[in-house]
Amino acid sequence: MFEVNLKATINKFSTLKDKDWDEFLESFEIKYLKKGEYFIHEGQICNHIGFLNTGILRVFYVEGDKEFTSFFNFGNRNPLVSAFTSFFTRQPSLESIHALKDSEIGLIHYDKLQHLYDKSFDLQKLGRLMAEYNYILAMERIYSLQHQSATERYNILLKIYPQLVNHVPHHYIASYLGITPESLSRIRKNTI
């Protein structure tokens, strides 16, 4: 199942020749995270990019005594899992990523990915396109936080992650939206 889902994800970005696909696939290891387990903790260097096969992950950072949710890895909209700044810069991560549900992730190590990039132009292209996709998601997120109301952000969340609110504690949803749980309750009451 992982191979089928990975290929479907990759084909959204680029088509790989059979040889490149085989080498790419062989570079992965499967990791299972139980609910509550961490993909990475703040302060660690992120050595992997993951492809979420099943489950839900939350990307967050801590400021003072408060947690702020940056992203959710859920479904096919956001299947690429990593503390990307740490992964690319080889510096300690400013964020943590943990499983909100039991999750299956295919991992590729930084060194293996660099080796694949050195061997294949098509894999380099795939890496660039995946990075561009994540950049677009990040810019959409920033724009949303800066220019849209909490109600608009909630409605967008429902549109892009229609089932997420049924699987994630509401205080994480509120944190993602940049509002208090009480404000989220009011918005949900008015949206229903």
C-alpha positions as CSV (number, residue, x, y, z in Angstrom):
1,M,0.0,0.0,0.0
2,F,2.8,2.4,0.8
3,E,4.4,2.0,-2.6
4,V,1.0,2.7,-4.4
5,N,0.4,5.8,-2.3
6,L,4.0,7.1,-2.7
7,K,3.8,6.6,-6.5
8,A,0.5,8.5,-6.6
9,T,2.1,11.3,-4.6
10,I,5.2,11.4,-6.7
11,N,3.2,11.4,-10.0
12,K,1.5,14.6,-8.9
13,F,5.0,16.3,-9.1
14,S,6.8,14.4,-11.8
15,T,7.0,11.1,-13.6
16,L,10.1,9.0,-12.9
17,K,11.8,6.5,-15.2
18,D,11.6,3.0,-13.9
19,K,15.3,2.9,-12.9
20,D,14.9,6.2,-10.9
21,W,11.7,5.0,-9.3
22,D,13.2,1.7,-8.2
23,E,16.2,3.5,-6.7
24,F,14.0,6.1,-5.0
25,L,11.7,3.4,-3.6
26,E,14.6,1.3,-2.3
27,S,15.9,4.3,-0.4
28,F,12.9,4.4,1.9
29,E,12.4,2.8,5.3
30,I,9.0,2.5,6.9
31,K,8.4,4.0,10.3
32,Y,5.4,3.5,12.5
33,L,4.5,6.2,15.0
34,K,2.0,5.5,17.7
35,K,-0.3,8.4,18.7
36,G,1.7,10.8,20.8
37,E,5.1,9.7,19.5
38,Y,7.4,12.2,17.9
39,F,8.8,12.4,14.4
40,I,11.2,15.1,15.6
41,H,11.7,17.2,18.7
42,E,12.6,20.9,18.7
43,G,16.4,21.2,19.0
44,Q,17.2,18.1,17.0
45,I,18.5,18.1,13.4
46,C,16.0,16.7,11.0
47,N,17.6,14.0,9.0
48,H,14.6,12.7,7.1
49,I,11.8,13.6,4.8
50,G,8.8,11.5,5.2
51,F,5.8,10.6,3.0
52,L,2.8,10.1,5.2
53,N,0.9,6.9,4.2
54,T,-1.6,6.8,7.0
55,G,-2.3,8.9,10.1
56,I,-2.1,12.5,11.1
57,L,0.9,14.5,12.3
58,R,1.0,18.0,13.8
59,V,3.9,20.5,13.3
60,F,4.2,22.9,16.1
61,Y,6.5,25.2,18.1
62,V,6.6,26.4,21.7
63,E,6.9,30.0,22.8
64,G,7.0,30.5,26.5
65,D,4.4,28.1,27.9
66,K,2.2,28.1,24.7
67,E,2.1,25.8,21.7
68,F,1.5,27.1,18.2
69,T,0.4,24.7,15.5
70,S,1.9,25.5,12.1
71,F,0.7,22.6,10.0
72,F,-1.1,19.3,9.9
73,N,0.2,16.4,7.8
74,F,-3.1,14.8,6.7
75,G,-4.3,13.1,3.6
76,N,-3.0,13.9,0.2
77,R,-2.8,17.7,0.5
78,N,0.2,17.7,2.8
79,P,1.8,14.3,2.8
80,L,5.5,15.5,2.9
81,V,6.7,15.4,6.5
82,S,9.8,17.1,7.7
83,A,11.1,20.0,9.8
84,F,12.2,21.4,6.4
85,T,14.3,24.4,7.6
86,S,16.3,22.0,9.7
87,F,16.5,19.4,7.0
88,F,17.8,21.8,4.4
89,T,20.1,23.9,6.6
90,R,21.4,21.0,8.8
91,Q,20.6,23.2,11.8
92,P,18.6,22.2,14.9
93,S,14.8,22.3,14.4
94,L,12.7,25.1,15.9
95,E,9.6,23.0,15.7
96,S,8.4,19.5,16.8
97,I,6.3,17.1,14.9
98,H,4.2,14.4,16.6
99,A,1.5,11.9,15.7
100,L,-2.1,12.7,16.5
101,K,-3.1,9.2,15.4
102,D,-1.1,6.0,14.7
103,S,0.8,6.8,11.6
104,E,2.8,5.1,8.9
105,I,5.5,7.1,7.2
106,G,8.1,6.2,4.6
107,L,11.4,7.9,5.4
108,I,14.3,8.9,3.2
109,H,17.5,10.0,4.9
110,Y,19.1,13.3,3.9
111,D,22.3,11.6,2.6
112,K,20.4,9.1,0.5
113,L,18.3,11.9,-1.0
114,Q,21.5,13.9,-1.9
115,H,23.0,10.8,-3.4
116,L,19.9,10.3,-5.6
117,Y,20.0,13.9,-6.6
118,D,23.6,13.5,-7.7
119,K,22.7,10.5,-9.9
120,S,19.5,11.7,-11.6
121,F,18.4,14.9,-13.1
122,D,14.7,13.7,-12.9
123,L,15.1,13.1,-9.1
124,Q,16.6,16.6,-8.8
125,K,13.6,17.9,-10.6
126,L,11.3,16.0,-8.3
127,G,13.1,17.4,-5.2
128,R,12.7,21.0,-6.6
129,L,9.0,20.5,-7.4
130,M,8.3,19.1,-3.9
131,A,10.2,22.1,-2.3
132,E,8.2,24.5,-4.5
133,Y,5.0,22.8,-3.4
134,N,5.9,23.2,0.3
135,Y,6.9,26.8,-0.3
136,I,3.4,27.5,-1.8
137,L,1.7,25.8,1.1
138,A,3.8,27.9,3.5
139,M,3.0,31.2,1.7
140,E,-0.7,30.3,1.6
141,R,-0.6,29.8,5.4
142,I,1.2,33.1,6.0
143,Y,-1.2,35.0,3.8
144,S,-4.2,33.4,5.5
145,L,-2.9,34.4,9.0
146,Q,-2.2,37.9,7.9
147,H,-5.2,38.7,5.7
148,Q,-8.1,36.5,6.6
149,S,-10.5,36.5,9.5
150,A,-10.6,33.6,11.9
151,T,-13.9,32.5,10.4
152,E,-12.4,32.6,6.9
153,R,-9.5,30.6,8.1
154,Y,-11.8,28.0,9.7
155,N,-13.9,27.7,6.4
156,I,-10.7,27.2,4.4
157,L,-9.6,24.5,6.9
158,L,-12.9,22.7,6.4
159,K,-12.4,23.0,2.6
160,I,-8.8,21.7,2.4
161,Y,-9.0,19.2,5.3
162,P,-12.7,18.3,5.4
163,Q,-12.3,15.4,7.8
164,L,-9.5,16.8,10.0
165,V,-11.8,18.4,12.5
166,N,-13.3,15.0,13.3
167,H,-9.9,13.6,14.2
168,V,-8.0,16.4,15.9
169,P,-8.6,17.9,19.4
170,H,-10.2,21.3,19.0
171,H,-7.5,23.1,21.0
172,Y,-5.0,22.1,18.2
173,I,-7.4,23.4,15.5
174,A,-7.8,26.7,17.5
175,S,-4.0,26.9,17.7
176,Y,-3.7,26.3,14.0
177,L,-6.2,29.1,13.3
178,G,-4.5,31.5,15.7
179,I,-7.4,31.8,18.1
180,T,-8.5,30.6,21.5
181,P,-10.6,27.4,21.9
182,E,-13.5,29.6,23.1
183,S,-13.4,31.6,19.8
184,L,-13.3,28.4,17.8
185,S,-16.5,27.2,19.7
186,R,-18.2,30.4,18.7
187,I,-17.2,30.2,15.1
188,R,-18.2,26.5,14.9
189,K,-21.6,27.4,16.5
190,N,-22.2,30.1,13.8
191,T,-20.9,27.9,11.0
192,I,-23.2,24.9,11.6
